[in-house]
Amino acid sequence: MTWTIRPPRAEDQEMLAEIYLSVRRETFVWVDPGKFHREDFAAHTNGETVFVCAHADGSVAGFLSLWPEDDFIHMLYLRPEFQGQGAGTALLHALPEWPQHRYRLKCLVKNRRAKAFYLSHGFHVTGNGASPEGDYEELSFFPV
C-alpha cells in the first residue's frame, strides 16, 4: 500500500484528535477512559513536529509526533483499520535522517503490540520507568 507522509493541515486537527482519543481508549484498557479527552491531542503535541500518514484515498490513517530537540518520538497512533498495513513503518521512515539517526521513545509495558512493532523495526530496550498510565520501557533506535 502506498502512503503519503505530510505535515498536518488545519482540516486534519479534528481527525487527529479523534484518532488520539479513540486509539488511547481502545488500547489502554487498564486506564480509566474518562482520563482521556479530545483536547489532549493539541495539548500533548504542542511544540512537536507532527507527521500525518494519509491513505491513497486521502483519508488520514494516523500520525507520529516528534520532539526534535531530544530525537524523541512522543506518539505514533494509527486508526485500527490501517494497523498492520505499513502505515507505521512509513511514518518511521519519514523521520529526518532515518535510519542514520538515533531516536528514542517510551512504550507502556502493557502495550505489547506497540513494543513488538518497535522491536521489529530495530529499537532496543534501554531503560524503564513509571508514568500515570503505567510502567514503561524506553526504547532506542541506533543508526545502522
C-alpha positions as CSV (number, residue, x, y, z in Angstrom):
1,M,0.0,0.0,0.0
2,T,1.2,3.5,-0.8
3,W,1.2,6.1,2.0
4,T,1.7,9.8,1.8
5,I,3.5,11.4,4.8
6,R,2.9,15.1,5.1
7,P,2.6,17.9,7.6
8,P,-0.8,18.4,9.2
9,R,-3.3,20.7,7.7
10,A,-5.8,22.8,9.6
11,E,-8.6,20.5,8.4
12,D,-6.8,17.4,9.9
13,Q,-6.9,18.6,13.5
14,E,-10.3,17.1,14.3
15,M,-9.5,13.7,12.8
16,L,-6.0,13.7,14.6
17,A,-7.7,14.5,17.9
18,E,-10.3,11.7,17.3
19,I,-7.5,9.2,16.4
20,Y,-5.6,10.1,19.5
21,L,-8.7,9.8,21.7
22,S,-10.2,6.6,20.3
23,V,-6.9,4.7,20.0
24,R,-5.9,5.5,23.6
25,R,-9.3,4.4,24.9
26,E,-9.2,1.2,22.8
27,T,-5.6,0.3,23.6
28,F,-5.0,1.5,27.2
29,V,-7.9,-0.5,28.7
30,W,-6.2,-0.5,32.1
31,V,-6.6,3.3,32.3
32,D,-9.9,4.9,33.2
33,P,-11.2,6.1,29.8
34,G,-12.5,9.3,31.5
35,K,-8.9,10.4,31.8
36,F,-8.7,10.8,28.0
37,H,-10.1,13.9,26.3
38,R,-10.4,15.2,22.7
39,E,-8.4,18.3,23.6
40,D,-5.4,16.2,24.8
41,F,-4.1,16.0,21.2
42,A,-3.5,19.7,20.9
43,A,-2.0,20.0,24.4
44,H,0.2,16.9,24.1
45,T,1.6,17.8,20.7
46,N,2.2,21.5,21.4
47,G,5.7,22.3,20.2
48,E,6.2,19.0,18.5
49,T,6.6,18.2,14.8
50,V,3.7,16.2,13.6
51,F,3.8,13.9,10.6
52,V,0.4,12.8,9.1
53,C,0.1,9.5,7.3
54,A,-2.6,9.6,4.5
55,H,-4.1,6.7,2.6
56,A,-4.2,6.7,-1.2
57,D,-7.8,7.9,-1.0
58,G,-6.7,10.9,1.1
59,S,-8.1,9.8,4.4
60,V,-5.9,10.2,7.5
61,A,-4.6,6.9,8.7
62,G,-2.6,8.2,11.6
63,F,0.2,10.4,12.8
64,L,3.6,10.5,14.5
65,S,4.7,13.3,16.8
66,L,8.4,14.1,17.4
67,W,10.1,16.3,19.9
68,P,13.0,17.1,17.6
69,E,15.3,18.6,20.3
70,D,15.6,15.3,22.0
71,D,15.0,13.0,19.0
72,F,12.1,11.7,21.0
73,I,9.1,10.0,19.3
74,H,6.3,11.1,21.5
75,M,3.4,9.4,19.8
76,L,2.6,7.1,16.9
77,Y,-1.1,6.4,16.5
78,L,-3.0,4.7,13.7
79,R,-6.6,4.1,13.2
80,P,-7.3,0.4,13.8
81,E,-8.3,-0.3,10.2
82,F,-4.9,0.8,9.0
83,Q,-2.8,-1.0,11.6
84,G,-0.6,-3.8,10.2
85,Q,-0.6,-2.4,6.6
86,G,2.7,-0.4,6.6
87,A,1.5,3.0,7.8
88,G,3.5,2.9,11.0
89,T,6.6,1.9,9.0
90,A,6.0,4.7,6.6
91,L,5.9,7.2,9.5
92,L,9.1,5.9,10.9
93,H,10.8,6.1,7.6
94,A,9.7,9.7,7.2
95,L,11.7,10.8,10.2
96,P,14.6,13.1,9.4
97,E,17.7,11.1,8.6
98,W,16.1,7.7,9.2
99,P,17.8,5.2,9.6
100,Q,21.1,7.1,10.1
101,H,19.9,8.9,13.2
102,R,19.3,7.8,16.8
103,Y,15.7,8.1,18.0
104,R,14.1,7.1,21.3
105,L,10.6,6.7,22.8
106,K,8.7,5.4,25.8
107,C,6.4,2.4,25.3
108,L,4.0,1.3,28.0
109,V,4.9,-2.2,29.2
110,K,1.2,-3.4,28.8
111,N,1.2,-2.1,25.2
112,R,2.7,-5.4,23.9
113,R,1.7,-4.8,20.3
114,A,3.4,-1.5,20.1
115,K,6.5,-2.8,21.7
116,A,6.6,-5.7,19.2
117,F,6.3,-3.2,16.4
118,Y,9.2,-1.1,17.6
119,L,11.4,-4.1,18.3
120,S,10.8,-5.4,14.8
121,H,12.0,-2.0,13.4
122,G,15.3,-2.1,15.2
123,F,14.6,-0.5,18.5
124,H,16.1,-1.9,21.7
125,V,15.1,-1.6,25.4
126,T,17.5,0.9,27.0
127,G,15.6,1.8,30.2
128,N,12.4,1.8,32.2
129,G,10.2,4.0,34.4
130,A,6.7,4.7,35.6
131,S,4.0,7.1,34.4
132,P,0.4,7.8,35.4
133,E,-0.7,5.4,32.6
134,G,1.6,2.6,33.8
135,D,5.2,1.3,33.7
136,Y,7.1,1.9,30.5
137,E,10.3,0.9,28.8
138,E,12.5,3.4,27.0
139,L,13.3,2.1,23.5
140,S,16.1,3.4,21.4
141,F,16.9,3.1,17.7
142,F,20.6,3.1,16.9
143,P,21.8,4.1,13.4
144,V,22.6,1.3,11.0
